[in-house]
Amino acid sequence: MTRTRLPTEAFLITFDTGDGSAFRRPRGSDGYPPYDIERLAPQKGAERLRVTLAVAGFDENELDVSVEANQLIIRGKQVEREEVDYLFRGIASRQFQRIFAIEDGMEVTGASLRNGLLSIEIERHDPVHLVRKINISVAE
């Protein structure tokens, strides 16, 4: 896996790792929350990836995962808990947004939160090659 800096704000996720462009990190990224991208064993003819973000302290209702225009967007916003009287506060409640650009044909199939890790499953099925007959009209 190769990481190269990119001038945009979105990370690019592809299955093609031949040219080093599979995983790109934007300039100015603060690295929060940290994440992993792993290739999983193919299943039922589909290539699979898992994106895992370390989101300790977030509840599932404080996280949002959406796909919009070939972008996987993950947002987190912790709700301030007023009933807590902190003697020391070392765990910041901070917002974040991570954007991953996903290539055509990739589908987000699910997300799960366990032990402070948000895991998002992505699949790409073998492309279906359609043959379509085009009728030729004759000008009279």
Tab-separated table of C-alpha atoms in Angstrom:
chain	number	residue	atom	x	y	z
A	1	MET	CA	0.000	0.000	0.000
A	2	THR	CA	1.398	3.371	-1.053
A	3	ARG	CA	0.388	6.745	0.329
A	4	THR	CA	0.938	9.840	-1.753
A	5	ARG	CA	-0.038	13.432	-0.982
A	6	LEU	CA	-2.900	14.893	-2.986
A	7	PRO	CA	-3.936	18.551	-3.227
A	8	THR	CA	-7.637	17.806	-2.689
A	9	GLU	CA	-9.551	17.149	0.512
A	10	ALA	CA	-10.829	13.676	-0.371
A	11	PHE	CA	-8.997	10.405	0.025
A	12	LEU	CA	-9.096	8.110	-3.018
A	13	ILE	CA	-9.889	4.432	-2.509
A	14	THR	CA	-9.486	2.037	-5.419
A	15	PHE	CA	-8.684	-1.633	-5.844
A	16	ASP	CA	-5.945	-0.890	-8.381
A	17	THR	CA	-2.639	-0.784	-6.504
A	18	GLY	CA	-0.363	-1.099	-9.535
A	19	ASP	CA	0.490	2.586	-9.971
A	20	GLY	CA	0.624	3.597	-6.317
A	21	SER	CA	-2.578	5.662	-6.491
A	22	ALA	CA	-4.784	3.314	-4.500
A	23	PHE	CA	-4.653	5.265	-1.261
A	24	ARG	CA	-3.906	8.968	-1.328
A	25	ARG	CA	-3.839	11.352	1.563
A	26	PRO	CA	-4.644	15.042	1.157
A	27	ARG	CA	-2.415	17.928	2.121
A	28	GLY	CA	-3.172	19.540	5.451
A	29	SER	CA	-4.865	16.496	6.960
A	30	ASP	CA	-4.662	16.520	10.756
A	31	GLY	CA	-4.846	12.731	10.915
A	32	TYR	CA	-7.956	12.618	13.108
A	33	PRO	CA	-9.468	10.179	13.441
A	34	PRO	CA	-6.823	7.644	12.496
A	35	TYR	CA	-7.950	4.968	10.079
A	36	ASP	CA	-6.945	1.714	8.384
A	37	ILE	CA	-7.918	0.385	4.970
A	38	GLU	CA	-7.639	-3.364	4.526
A	39	ARG	CA	-8.259	-5.695	1.626
A	40	LEU	CA	-10.500	-8.607	2.594
A	41	ALA	CA	-10.777	-12.009	0.951
A	42	PRO	CA	-13.102	-11.937	-2.086
A	43	GLN	CA	-16.583	-13.283	-1.418
A	44	LYS	CA	-19.158	-14.397	-4.014
A	45	GLY	CA	-17.148	-12.875	-6.862
A	46	ALA	CA	-16.830	-9.476	-5.183
A	47	GLU	CA	-13.633	-7.713	-4.165
A	48	ARG	CA	-13.921	-6.314	-0.646
A	49	LEU	CA	-12.326	-3.590	1.454
A	50	ARG	CA	-12.833	-2.460	5.025
A	51	VAL	CA	-12.215	1.097	6.202
A	52	THR	CA	-11.814	1.247	9.989
A	53	LEU	CA	-11.742	4.518	11.936
A	54	ALA	CA	-10.763	4.872	15.600
A	55	VAL	CA	-13.724	6.773	17.082
A	56	ALA	CA	-13.339	6.194	20.826
A	57	GLY	CA	-15.954	8.055	22.841
A	58	PHE	CA	-18.518	8.323	20.031
A	59	ASP	CA	-21.948	6.672	20.221
A	60	GLU	CA	-23.581	5.369	17.061
A	61	ASN	CA	-26.046	8.297	17.135
A	62	GLU	CA	-23.108	10.741	17.033
A	63	LEU	CA	-21.729	9.233	13.818
A	64	ASP	CA	-23.025	9.567	10.278
A	65	VAL	CA	-21.931	7.459	7.295
A	66	SER	CA	-23.254	8.396	3.860
A	67	VAL	CA	-22.425	7.944	0.182
A	68	GLU	CA	-22.931	10.853	-2.165
A	69	ALA	CA	-21.671	11.223	-5.753
A	70	ASN	CA	-18.904	8.586	-5.473
A	71	GLN	CA	-17.823	9.864	-2.073
A	72	LEU	CA	-17.954	8.007	1.212
A	73	ILE	CA	-18.494	10.690	3.861
A	74	ILE	CA	-18.021	9.923	7.557
A	75	ARG	CA	-18.923	12.576	10.118
A	76	GLY	CA	-18.700	12.599	13.870
A	77	LYS	CA	-20.091	15.146	16.301
A	78	GLN	CA	-20.161	14.392	20.001
A	79	VAL	CA	-23.005	15.730	22.080
A	80	GLU	CA	-21.830	17.721	25.078
A	81	ARG	CA	-22.750	15.860	28.266
A	82	GLU	CA	-23.784	18.534	30.748
A	83	GLU	CA	-24.239	16.272	33.768
A	84	VAL	CA	-20.511	15.461	33.942
A	85	ASP	CA	-18.307	17.432	36.347
A	86	TYR	CA	-14.789	16.857	35.019
A	87	LEU	CA	-11.802	17.106	37.349
A	88	PHE	CA	-9.549	16.697	34.306
A	89	ARG	CA	-10.570	16.521	30.684
A	90	GLY	CA	-8.013	14.817	28.464
A	91	ILE	CA	-10.394	13.270	25.924
A	92	ALA	CA	-11.572	16.059	23.674
A	93	SER	CA	-15.063	16.004	22.245
A	94	ARG	CA	-14.249	17.072	18.756
A	95	GLN	CA	-16.014	16.980	15.438
A	96	PHE	CA	-14.574	15.366	12.367
A	97	GLN	CA	-15.336	14.675	8.754
A	98	ARG	CA	-13.478	12.178	6.576
A	99	ILE	CA	-14.172	11.967	2.870
A	100	PHE	CA	-13.093	9.012	0.752
A	101	ALA	CA	-13.540	9.173	-3.030
A	102	ILE	CA	-14.595	5.742	-4.227
A	103	GLU	CA	-14.368	4.552	-7.795
A	104	ASP	CA	-17.346	3.652	-9.952
A	105	GLY	CA	-18.786	0.233	-9.194
A	106	MET	CA	-17.847	0.300	-5.494
A	107	GLU	CA	-20.721	-0.145	-3.060
A	108	VAL	CA	-20.784	0.496	0.683
A	109	THR	CA	-22.518	-2.572	2.089
A	110	GLY	CA	-22.574	-1.823	5.805
A	111	ALA	CA	-21.049	-0.200	8.868
A	112	SER	CA	-20.557	-1.393	12.422
A	113	LEU	CA	-19.295	0.161	15.653
A	114	ARG	CA	-17.502	-2.057	18.162
A	115	ASN	CA	-14.923	-1.311	20.849
A	116	GLY	CA	-14.447	2.269	19.637
A	117	LEU	CA	-13.795	1.215	16.022
A	118	LEU	CA	-16.133	2.151	13.181
A	119	SER	CA	-15.779	-0.388	10.364
A	120	ILE	CA	-17.239	0.269	6.914
A	121	GLU	CA	-17.458	-2.553	4.373
A	122	ILE	CA	-17.026	-1.784	0.669
A	123	GLU	CA	-17.512	-4.202	-2.228
A	124	ARG	CA	-16.891	-4.102	-5.931
A	125	HIS	CA	-18.610	-6.782	-7.949
A	126	ASP	CA	-17.237	-8.027	-11.231
A	127	PRO	CA	-18.392	-5.615	-13.911
A	128	VAL	CA	-21.290	-6.807	-16.006
A	129	HIS	CA	-20.578	-6.360	-19.685
A	130	LEU	CA	-23.785	-5.657	-21.519
A	131	VAL	CA	-24.092	-5.998	-25.272
A	132	ARG	CA	-26.748	-3.785	-26.733
A	133	LYS	CA	-27.881	-3.941	-30.342
A	134	ILE	CA	-28.250	-0.522	-31.949
A	135	ASN	CA	-30.778	-0.325	-34.747
A	136	ILE	CA	-29.685	1.526	-37.861
A	137	SER	CA	-32.265	3.843	-39.336
A	138	VAL	CA	-32.377	4.394	-43.077
A	139	ALA	CA	-33.030	7.880	-44.377
A	140	GLU	CA	-35.617	7.919	-47.156
